[in-house]
Short mmCIF file of C-alpha atoms in Angstrom, two decimals:
data_model
loop_
_atom_site.label_atom_id
_atom_site.label_comp_id
_atom_site.label_asym_id
_atom_site.label_seq_id
_atom_site.Cartn_x
_atom_site.Cartn_y
_atom_site.Cartn_z
CA MET K 1105 -1.27 26.98 -17.69
CA THR K 1106 -2.48 23.95 -15.74
CA LYS K 1107 -6.15 24.13 -14.73
CA GLN K 1108 -6.62 20.85 -12.88
CA ILE K 1109 -4.72 17.88 -11.57
CA TRP K 1110 -6.04 14.36 -11.09
CA LEU K 1111 -4.66 11.05 -9.96
CA ASN K 1112 -4.90 7.89 -12.08
CA LEU K 1113 -4.92 4.54 -10.23
CA PRO K 1114 -4.77 1.05 -11.77
CA VAL K 1115 -7.42 -1.30 -10.45
CA LYS K 1116 -8.25 -4.92 -11.20
CA ASP K 1117 -11.98 -4.26 -11.48
CA ALA K 1118 -13.30 -0.69 -11.86
CA SER K 1119 -16.84 -1.68 -10.85
CA LYS K 1120 -15.71 -3.42 -7.64
CA SER K 1121 -13.41 -0.49 -6.79
CA LYS K 1122 -16.26 1.95 -7.35
CA ASP K 1123 -18.43 -0.07 -5.01
CA PHE K 1124 -15.62 -0.17 -2.39
CA PHE K 1125 -15.06 3.59 -2.43
CA SER K 1126 -18.80 4.31 -2.49
CA LYS K 1127 -19.16 2.31 0.74
CA ILE K 1128 -16.45 4.48 2.31
CA GLY K 1129 -18.33 7.62 1.33
CA PHE K 1130 -16.79 8.85 -1.93
CA THR K 1131 -18.92 10.01 -4.84
CA PHE K 1132 -18.52 9.56 -8.57
CA PHE K 1133 -19.02 11.66 -11.70
CA GLU K 1134 -21.20 9.18 -13.56
CA GLU K 1135 -20.89 10.99 -16.90
CA ARG K 1136 -17.16 10.13 -16.90
CA THR K 1137 -17.52 6.57 -15.68
CA THR K 1138 -17.31 3.56 -18.03
CA PRO K 1139 -17.19 -0.24 -17.50
CA ASP K 1140 -13.36 0.01 -17.37
CA SER K 1141 -13.00 3.26 -15.44
CA ALA K 1142 -14.59 5.30 -12.70
CA CYS K 1143 -14.28 9.02 -12.04
CA MET K 1144 -14.14 9.41 -8.22
CA LEU K 1145 -14.51 12.84 -6.62
CA VAL K 1146 -12.57 13.63 -3.45
CA GLY K 1147 -13.05 16.61 -1.11
CA GLU K 1148 -14.78 19.93 -1.39
CA SER K 1149 -12.88 20.87 -4.54
CA ASN K 1150 -13.81 17.55 -6.22
CA PHE K 1151 -10.26 16.39 -6.78
CA VAL K 1152 -10.51 13.68 -9.42
CA VAL K 1153 -9.15 10.15 -8.88
CA MET K 1154 -9.58 8.06 -11.98
CA LEU K 1155 -9.81 4.32 -11.36
CA PHE K 1156 -8.65 2.58 -14.52
CA ALA K 1157 -8.70 -1.15 -15.29
CA GLU K 1158 -5.08 -2.32 -15.27
CA SER K 1159 -5.05 -3.06 -19.02
CA MET K 1160 -6.16 0.50 -19.76
CA PHE K 1161 -3.68 1.96 -17.27
CA GLN K 1162 -0.85 -0.16 -18.64
CA ASN K 1163 -1.55 1.26 -22.12
CA PHE K 1164 -1.25 4.82 -20.76
CA ILE K 1165 1.98 4.39 -18.84
CA GLN K 1166 3.79 1.97 -21.18
CA HIS K 1167 5.63 0.71 -18.13
CA GLN K 1168 5.17 -1.93 -15.40
CA ILE K 1169 2.46 -1.40 -12.81
CA THR K 1170 3.81 -1.43 -9.25
CA ASP K 1171 3.06 -4.65 -7.35
CA THR K 1172 1.32 -3.23 -4.28
CA LYS K 1173 1.86 -6.51 -2.41
CA GLN K 1174 5.61 -5.83 -2.58
CA SER K 1175 5.94 -2.05 -2.38
CA SER K 1176 4.23 1.30 -2.36
CA GLU K 1177 4.93 4.07 -4.84
CA PHE K 1178 3.01 6.69 -2.88
CA LEU K 1179 0.64 7.30 0.03
CA ILE K 1180 -2.63 9.05 -0.74
CA SER K 1181 -3.58 11.32 2.15
CA ILE K 1182 -7.01 12.80 2.78
CA ASP K 1183 -8.31 14.89 5.62
CA ALA K 1184 -11.22 14.20 7.92
CA GLU K 1185 -13.58 16.64 9.61
CA ASN K 1186 -13.04 15.07 13.03
CA ARG K 1187 -11.84 12.00 14.91
CA GLU K 1188 -15.19 10.28 14.45
CA GLU K 1189 -14.89 10.54 10.67
CA VAL K 1190 -11.42 8.92 10.82
CA ASP K 1191 -12.93 6.05 12.86
CA ALA K 1192 -15.88 5.72 10.44
CA ILE K 1193 -13.66 5.60 7.35
CA ALA K 1194 -11.48 2.89 8.95
CA GLN K 1195 -14.57 0.84 9.83
CA ASN K 1196 -16.12 1.33 6.39
CA ALA K 1197 -12.88 0.40 4.63
CA LYS K 1198 -12.75 -2.88 6.59
CA ALA K 1199 -16.45 -3.61 6.02
CA ALA K 1200 -16.04 -2.97 2.26
CA GLY K 1201 -13.18 -5.50 1.98
CA GLY K 1202 -10.15 -3.29 2.49
CA THR K 1203 -7.39 -3.69 5.04
CA VAL K 1204 -6.56 -1.24 7.85
CA PHE K 1205 -2.78 -1.26 8.18
CA ALA K 1206 -2.70 1.48 10.85
CA GLU K 1207 -5.60 1.55 13.28
CA PRO K 1208 -6.96 5.01 14.24
CA ALA K 1209 -4.62 6.62 16.76
CA ASP K 1210 -3.14 9.91 17.94
CA ASN K 1211 0.02 11.07 16.20
CA GLN K 1212 2.42 13.76 17.40
CA GLY K 1213 -0.17 15.20 19.80
CA TRP K 1214 -2.08 17.15 17.16
CA MET K 1215 -3.11 14.62 14.54
CA TYR K 1216 -5.44 11.66 14.67
CA GLY K 1217 -5.41 9.23 11.80
CA CYS K 1218 -5.46 5.80 10.30
CA GLY K 1219 -4.18 4.00 7.23
CA PHE K 1220 -6.01 1.57 4.97
CA CYS K 1221 -5.42 -0.35 1.75
CA ASP K 1222 -8.09 -0.44 -0.93
CA LEU K 1223 -8.98 -3.58 -2.87
CA ASP K 1224 -5.86 -3.18 -5.09
CA GLY K 1225 -3.40 -2.52 -2.25
CA HIS K 1226 -3.08 1.27 -2.73
CA ARG K 1227 -2.36 2.86 0.61
CA TRP K 1228 -4.55 5.68 1.94
CA ASN K 1229 -3.86 7.88 4.96
CA VAL K 1230 -6.76 9.62 6.70
CA LEU K 1231 -5.94 12.46 9.08
CA HIS K 1232 -7.83 14.83 11.31
CA MET K 1233 -5.46 17.69 12.20
CA ASP K 1234 -6.07 19.97 15.17
CA PHE K 1235 -3.83 22.89 14.26
CA SER K 1236 -4.49 24.57 17.65
CA LYS K 1237 -2.42 21.77 19.21
CA MET K 1238 0.37 21.88 16.62
CA PRO K 1239 3.76 22.68 18.20
CA GLN K 1240 4.93 26.18 17.48
#
């Protein structure tokens, strides 16, 4: 059966995207990184996000790539250890050339989060969840 899942994202420039995500705090599996792709590791379980040059990605999907200036196909959500980490990721995303589309703020009384777009317009959601404050 399935042993692992990973996410493949089209990017205009794999090297620039790698630099962007490195500045936010993500790490990479260098042995699986090439000039046209980067193997980004997310979280404690090292969830893999592959950043593929658009031409490579297009070859895989044999379909149109979503225009992220016009629409979003999905929202990538990641957790944060605390509110300060949410704030730091938002600041780092801006400093690295991304766009924060939702400034860090409280949500529903038990979550604190923000939303940012990477260099290619993919939308990311960063949340710190305090389950002790979650409504029962």
